[in-house]
Amino acid sequence: MKRAFVFALFTAILAGGICSAQTSNASAPAFTAHPSPYNFPGVQYPRIEADSRVTFHFNAPNAQKVQVSIVNVPFDMVKGDDGVWTYTSEPQAPGYHNYWMLVDGAIVLDPGTNAFIGYGHMCNGFEVPDPGVDFYDLKDVPHGNVLIKNYFSKTSNSWRHIFVYTPPGYEANTSARYPVLYLQHGGGEDERVWIEMGRTNLILDNLIAQGKSKPMIVVMETSAVGSVTSLGPGAGAGAGARAGRAPAPGAGPGAGGGPAAGARGGAAAGRFSEMGKVYGQLMINDLIPWIDRNFRTLADKDHRAMAGLSMGGMMTSTVTLANLDKFANIGLFSGGSIAPDNPAVAPDPDAFKKKVKVLFVSCGSLERPAAAQANHDALEKIGIKSTFYVSPGTAHEWQTWRRSLHEFAPLLFR
């Protein structure tokens, strides 16, 4: 619970320090310069400049070379006479971004700001305001709770660590039962990211308060099972297509997701498929029964959904297509696909339509929207309806996935 409390504190700082706006414009700033909301109290750097550039300081008087790696792209810093290295970036896209320091070639965390998991290791993070956008901000509305739980899985013969969001009113209205969304992370990440970077709890709190979304329980767990784990940092070589950007956290192949190239993409897809099969067994045999025993759920397929970003989208498509008697709602964010020639769909699309109530596919406009659109159109031709969403101006990144969840959740459990 300590981690959840700390997150709530710096989310509150973030909500209080950000003005709203849609795009950054250096000639007409939508916000004033301010320390990154993830900094410790009193720490001024990283600083988000009024034109969306970010200034970094790092104290390393004995280092020979220091770089700051922003979304896995290193930039040289300049050493001052006081031993402090500095760098000011180009304008950064709105939303959350990972960074870390490279000190004489070694990955080093910036000690004055919070750390988050990404790329298979701990990173620092900064947040650039998205002017005019507040759907993931902390607001004066009823709030749900984020619980951190452990359960034992016989499938993996190990204890499993999960985050569970319960909606506002869950504790007070003890006779109510709720549908469940199982939400998956991307490659090189784990169960905490949909809260820490994705702000799932705040997105759902705000949607529920507006009457746009049904109250629901959200379960977040890693898909790593025993020796079958994710591909690690930048898995699948999926990249945000923004100029100068390298593989983003959670990157992986899939229709509309981070594009995988050649044999590496095929190998990654094969490993993701194998992971999905093993994790699907764990979900069906252990996780879902445990959630249904320990929370007040509506324990049927129509009130159960699964979604994921990038690699998590591939986990979602693998698990749900193999278990359409368990899931009637499917969300694929920048990864995974429901193809017309898949054995779970063909040769009887009418049966698929009867089982699946919501099929949602999304990606950023700087990813591969044409590939996802083509897949969507192919499904439409055989009578399978789906919702296809393209996040404007975003790549393989958290702003795409926050927006995807914001679009997906209101479709569920109607």
XYZ file of C-alpha atoms in Angstrom:
414
model
C 0.000 0.000 0.000
C 2.972 2.338 0.502
C 3.643 2.404 -3.251
C -0.005 3.269 -3.972
C 0.129 6.072 -1.394
C 3.280 7.564 -2.899
C 1.711 7.405 -6.362
C -1.380 9.205 -5.084
C 0.820 11.968 -3.674
C 2.729 12.746 -6.857
C -0.441 12.376 -8.954
C -1.971 15.084 -6.772
C 1.102 17.256 -7.358
C 0.741 16.624 -11.093
C -2.929 17.573 -11.194
C -2.238 20.773 -9.277
C 0.697 21.817 -11.447
C -0.672 21.318 -14.940
C -2.795 23.577 -17.082
C -4.879 21.995 -19.823
C -4.283 22.301 -23.626
C -4.248 20.057 -26.981
C -0.860 20.734 -28.537
C 2.236 22.573 -27.403
C 3.029 25.862 -29.146
C 6.216 27.751 -28.381
C 4.722 31.078 -29.479
C 1.669 30.691 -27.221
C 2.591 28.511 -24.217
C -0.303 26.581 -22.709
C 1.490 26.250 -19.368
C 4.378 27.796 -17.477
C 7.717 26.113 -16.850
C 7.599 23.795 -13.850
C 9.508 20.908 -12.262
C 8.486 17.460 -13.442
C 5.594 16.275 -11.262
C 7.511 13.096 -10.440
C 10.406 15.003 -8.806
C 10.929 14.750 -5.069
C 9.860 17.869 -3.091
C 12.166 20.804 -3.744
C 13.957 19.163 -6.698
C 13.848 21.506 -9.692
C 15.111 19.202 -12.480
C 13.984 17.735 -14.785
C 12.056 20.915 -15.566
C 9.296 21.031 -18.152
C 9.773 24.258 -20.094
C 6.861 26.350 -21.370
C 7.552 25.213 -24.945
C 7.517 21.487 -23.958
C 11.302 21.138 -23.968
C 12.759 19.409 -20.908
C 15.884 20.546 -19.031
C 17.936 17.952 -17.143
C 20.658 18.442 -14.510
C 22.897 15.669 -13.168
C 25.678 16.018 -10.594
C 28.671 13.855 -11.554
C 31.908 15.867 -11.094
C 34.211 12.891 -11.695
C 32.454 11.480 -14.772
C 34.093 11.659 -18.200
C 30.856 11.461 -20.194
C 27.215 11.793 -19.176
C 24.204 11.341 -21.420
C 20.487 11.440 -20.780
C 18.552 8.682 -22.551
C 15.050 9.920 -23.425
C 12.771 7.096 -24.565
C 15.913 5.020 -25.190
C 17.691 7.668 -27.314
C 20.911 9.031 -25.679
C 21.814 12.736 -25.798
C 25.143 14.234 -24.690
C 25.066 16.494 -21.635
C 27.468 19.394 -21.047
C 29.579 19.596 -17.895
C 29.691 22.853 -15.947
C 32.504 24.142 -13.726
C 30.522 22.991 -10.687
C 30.481 19.371 -11.891
C 26.791 19.521 -12.878
C 25.932 18.199 -16.339
C 23.039 19.846 -18.204
C 20.946 19.241 -21.306
C 17.787 20.802 -22.710
C 15.854 18.621 -25.130
C 13.852 19.381 -28.212
C 10.102 19.839 -27.529
C 8.660 16.585 -26.243
C 5.283 15.088 -27.086
C 2.540 15.360 -24.460
C 2.257 12.598 -21.890
C 4.547 10.323 -19.914
C 8.110 9.492 -21.048
C 10.851 7.304 -19.592
C 14.421 8.528 -19.232
C 17.630 7.563 -17.455
C 21.262 8.673 -17.236
C 24.259 7.046 -18.889
C 27.352 7.806 -16.809
C 30.521 6.630 -18.548
C 28.377 4.021 -20.281
C 26.537 2.740 -17.195
C 22.778 3.123 -16.705
C 22.232 5.310 -13.635
C 18.951 6.579 -12.194
C 18.443 10.275 -11.575
C 18.313 10.349 -7.738
C 15.974 13.328 -7.401
C 12.899 11.855 -9.071
C 10.714 8.770 -8.952
C 11.603 5.519 -10.702
C 9.334 3.357 -12.859
C 9.793 0.110 -14.750
C 10.304 0.142 -18.516
C 12.636 -1.433 -21.082
C 13.231 -4.303 -18.660
C 14.865 -2.082 -16.013
C 14.048 0.787 -13.692
C 13.784 4.206 -15.349
C 12.970 7.732 -14.325
C 9.989 9.510 -15.832
C 8.714 12.940 -16.750
C 5.297 14.182 -17.841
C 4.560 16.849 -20.461
C 1.093 18.426 -20.205
C -1.383 17.678 -22.973
C -3.144 21.023 -23.243
C -6.925 20.812 -23.039
C -6.810 17.173 -21.904
C -7.696 16.287 -18.313
C -9.367 12.865 -18.477
C -6.449 11.281 -16.577
C -6.017 14.074 -14.003
C -6.867 13.786 -10.314
C -10.220 15.542 -9.819
C -12.735 16.216 -7.077
C -14.891 13.180 -7.863
C -15.560 9.933 -5.966
C -12.476 7.750 -6.094
C -11.997 4.008 -6.209
C -9.178 2.162 -4.486
C -6.060 0.462 -5.810
C -5.298 -2.693 -3.837
C -2.054 -4.675 -3.963
C -2.708 -8.379 -3.451
C -0.896 -11.705 -3.580
C -2.356 -15.069 -4.535
C -0.884 -18.532 -5.082
C -0.971 -20.039 -8.567
C -0.857 -23.816 -8.914
C -0.116 -23.405 -12.626
C 3.166 -21.582 -11.956
C 3.672 -23.078 -8.469
C 4.426 -19.590 -7.186
C 2.965 -16.549 -5.485
C 1.647 -13.913 -7.881
C 1.535 -10.143 -7.330
C -1.439 -8.175 -8.670
C -2.936 -4.683 -8.614
C -6.731 -4.492 -8.338
C -8.803 -1.352 -8.874
C -12.202 -1.330 -7.185
C -14.632 1.416 -8.271
C -16.077 4.193 -6.101
C -18.712 2.820 -3.728
C -17.378 -0.753 -3.759
C -16.810 -0.804 0.021
C -20.032 1.039 0.882
C -22.482 -0.898 -1.296
C -21.683 -4.409 -0.147
C -24.525 -6.059 -2.056
C -23.446 -4.813 -5.504
C -21.518 -7.018 -7.915
C -19.263 -5.740 -10.688
C -17.885 -6.737 -14.095
C -14.137 -7.241 -14.435
C -11.532 -5.966 -16.894
C -8.214 -7.836 -16.983
C -5.595 -5.341 -18.201
C -2.161 -6.308 -19.517
C 1.136 -4.390 -19.780
C 3.714 -4.347 -22.578
C 7.150 -5.925 -23.023
C 9.782 -4.995 -20.426
C 7.056 -3.867 -17.995
C 4.938 -5.451 -15.264
C 1.672 -5.212 -13.357
C 2.308 -1.761 -11.860
C 2.532 0.285 -15.070
C -1.183 0.671 -15.820
C -1.491 2.509 -12.496
C 1.805 4.389 -12.370
C 2.057 5.516 -15.997
C -1.353 4.632 -17.410
C -3.361 6.226 -14.561
C -6.092 3.634 -14.968
C -7.662 4.474 -11.615
C -7.995 8.174 -12.447
C -9.324 7.494 -15.954
C -12.006 5.166 -14.571
C -12.849 7.463 -11.646
C -13.486 10.347 -14.052
C -15.454 8.300 -16.580
C -17.647 6.768 -13.874
C -18.284 10.200 -12.316
C -19.415 11.480 -15.722
C -21.725 8.509 -16.214
C -19.751 7.473 -19.292
C -18.513 4.143 -17.966
C -20.022 1.336 -15.935
C -18.320 0.838 -12.551
C -15.927 -2.089 -12.919
C -13.118 -3.947 -11.219
C -9.777 -3.839 -13.045
C -7.148 -6.554 -12.484
C -3.530 -5.940 -13.509
C -0.939 -8.728 -13.477
C 2.254 -9.582 -15.314
C 1.985 -12.215 -18.043
C 5.413 -13.630 -17.141
C 5.027 -17.222 -15.956
C 8.065 -19.099 -14.651
C 10.743 -19.353 -17.355
C 8.344 -18.079 -20.029
C 8.835 -14.312 -19.763
C 8.614 -11.203 -21.874
C 11.305 -10.344 -24.377
C 12.685 -7.604 -22.169
C 13.584 -4.038 -23.088
C 12.073 -2.836 -26.341
C 10.617 -6.286 -26.946
C 9.879 -7.040 -30.574
C 11.724 -3.951 -31.829
C 8.448 -2.046 -32.049
C 9.120 1.681 -32.305
C 7.220 4.889 -31.997
C 7.456 6.429 -35.434
C 8.296 9.915 -34.152
C 11.491 11.237 -35.705
C 14.583 10.282 -33.760
C 12.799 7.924 -31.385
C 13.901 4.400 -30.641
C 11.804 1.446 -29.401
C 9.232 2.555 -26.883
C 8.375 0.741 -23.641
C 6.139 -2.203 -24.301
C 7.057 -2.227 -27.977
C 6.049 -5.327 -29.872
C 4.654 -6.510 -33.188
C 0.979 -6.589 -34.015
C -1.632 -5.077 -36.267
C -1.445 -1.368 -35.710
C 1.191 -1.731 -33.015
C 4.913 -1.177 -33.031
C 6.103 -2.619 -36.328
C 8.301 -5.682 -36.070
C 10.849 -6.291 -38.785
C 11.695 -9.488 -40.619
C 12.707 -12.647 -38.812
C 12.985 -10.905 -35.462
C 9.334 -9.870 -35.665
C 8.289 -13.425 -36.518
C 10.375 -14.872 -33.698
C 8.928 -12.353 -31.263
C 5.383 -13.192 -32.372
C 6.097 -16.884 -31.823
C 7.376 -16.296 -28.308
C 4.467 -14.006 -27.467
C 2.070 -16.691 -28.685
C 3.746 -19.293 -26.476
C 3.619 -16.915 -23.506
C -0.048 -16.282 -24.172
C -0.877 -19.988 -24.121
C 0.841 -20.498 -20.769
C -0.567 -17.334 -19.264
C -4.027 -18.232 -20.529
C -3.879 -21.467 -18.522
C -2.886 -19.504 -15.421
C -5.707 -17.003 -15.900
C -8.410 -19.621 -16.433
C -7.227 -22.029 -13.725
C -5.968 -19.629 -11.042
C -6.376 -15.867 -11.468
C -10.015 -15.593 -12.547
C -11.287 -18.101 -9.937
C -9.311 -16.266 -7.222
C -10.720 -12.894 -8.237
C -14.267 -14.310 -8.344
C -13.819 -15.796 -4.852
C -12.306 -12.696 -3.266
C -14.191 -9.860 -4.967
C -17.869 -9.289 -5.675
C -17.788 -10.013 -9.381
C -20.351 -10.815 -12.026
C -18.699 -14.102 -12.869
C -19.757 -14.763 -16.458
C -18.224 -14.095 -19.855
C -20.526 -11.185 -20.734
C -19.225 -9.321 -17.692
C -15.569 -10.161 -18.279
C -13.134 -8.282 -20.538
C -9.451 -8.468 -21.359
C -7.267 -5.801 -22.945
C -3.591 -4.974 -23.230
C -1.026 -2.695 -24.814
C 1.561 -3.880 -27.354
C 2.791 -7.245 -26.058
C -0.245 -7.226 -23.774
C -2.441 -6.898 -26.854
C -0.866 -10.058 -28.208
C -1.439 -11.775 -24.857
C -5.048 -10.620 -25.012
C -5.722 -11.924 -28.520
C -4.074 -15.276 -27.738
C -5.888 -15.776 -24.424
C -9.343 -14.557 -25.462
C -9.516 -16.344 -28.815
C -8.702 -19.605 -27.062
C -11.329 -18.923 -24.374
C -14.326 -17.236 -25.981
C -16.526 -18.972 -23.407
C -14.772 -16.830 -20.758
C -14.407 -13.397 -22.434
C -17.008 -11.468 -24.430
C -15.057 -8.193 -24.565
C -11.640 -7.729 -26.187
C -9.352 -4.672 -26.392
C -6.144 -4.574 -28.436
C -4.042 -1.429 -27.956
C -1.083 -1.221 -30.395
C -0.669 -4.978 -30.537
C -2.364 -8.264 -31.305
C -5.026 -8.802 -33.949
C -8.249 -10.645 -34.649
C -7.700 -11.860 -38.206
C -10.530 -13.125 -40.473
C -8.621 -16.328 -41.220
C -7.945 -17.149 -37.552
C -9.418 -20.564 -36.606
C -11.363 -18.880 -33.797
C -13.097 -16.658 -36.374
C -13.245 -18.684 -39.579
C -15.072 -20.541 -40.978
C -18.035 -19.438 -38.802
C -17.961 -15.665 -38.186
C -21.599 -15.750 -37.053
C -20.637 -17.913 -34.086
C -17.809 -15.490 -33.263
C -20.218 -12.547 -33.399
C -22.582 -14.263 -30.971
C -19.777 -14.796 -28.452
C -17.972 -11.439 -28.687
C -19.878 -8.315 -27.641
C -17.092 -5.705 -27.902
C -14.030 -5.893 -30.144
C -11.847 -2.775 -29.905
C -8.583 -2.147 -31.782
C -6.467 0.995 -31.475
C -3.077 2.478 -32.292
C -1.340 5.830 -32.592
C -1.442 7.721 -35.865
C 2.378 7.512 -35.944
C 2.344 3.716 -35.686
C 0.807 1.531 -38.410
C -2.814 2.642 -38.693
C -3.039 1.451 -42.315
C -2.347 -2.157 -41.281
C -4.891 -2.009 -38.468
C -7.441 -0.341 -40.761
C -6.996 -3.084 -43.369
C -7.575 -5.751 -40.731
C -10.643 -3.876 -39.470
C -12.030 -3.623 -43.010
C -11.459 -7.343 -43.617
C -13.471 -8.183 -40.498
C -16.253 -5.816 -41.565
C -16.506 -7.619 -44.905
C -17.383 -10.866 -43.169
C -19.863 -9.137 -40.868
C -17.752 -8.806 -37.713
C -18.180 -5.340 -36.261
C -15.369 -3.737 -34.300
C -14.435 -0.305 -33.007
C -11.230 1.035 -34.547
C -9.620 4.038 -32.851
C -6.551 5.994 -33.955
C -4.964 8.280 -31.365
C -4.057 11.511 -33.188
C -0.410 12.557 -33.223
C 0.911 9.789 -30.972
C 3.306 6.886 -31.439
C 3.950 3.664 -29.497
C 3.647 5.430 -26.149
C 1.553 5.927 -23.047
C -0.515 8.766 -24.440
C -1.822 6.349 -27.089
C -2.715 3.776 -24.448
C -4.281 6.214 -21.989
C -6.511 7.471 -24.800
C -7.259 3.896 -25.861
C -8.462 2.947 -22.388
C -10.515 6.142 -22.248
C -12.259 5.151 -25.504
C -12.575 1.431 -24.665
C -13.989 1.525 -21.123
C -17.298 3.272 -22.044
C -18.083 0.502 -24.542
C -17.944 -2.247 -21.933
C -20.741 -4.057 -20.119
C -23.622 -2.120 -21.723
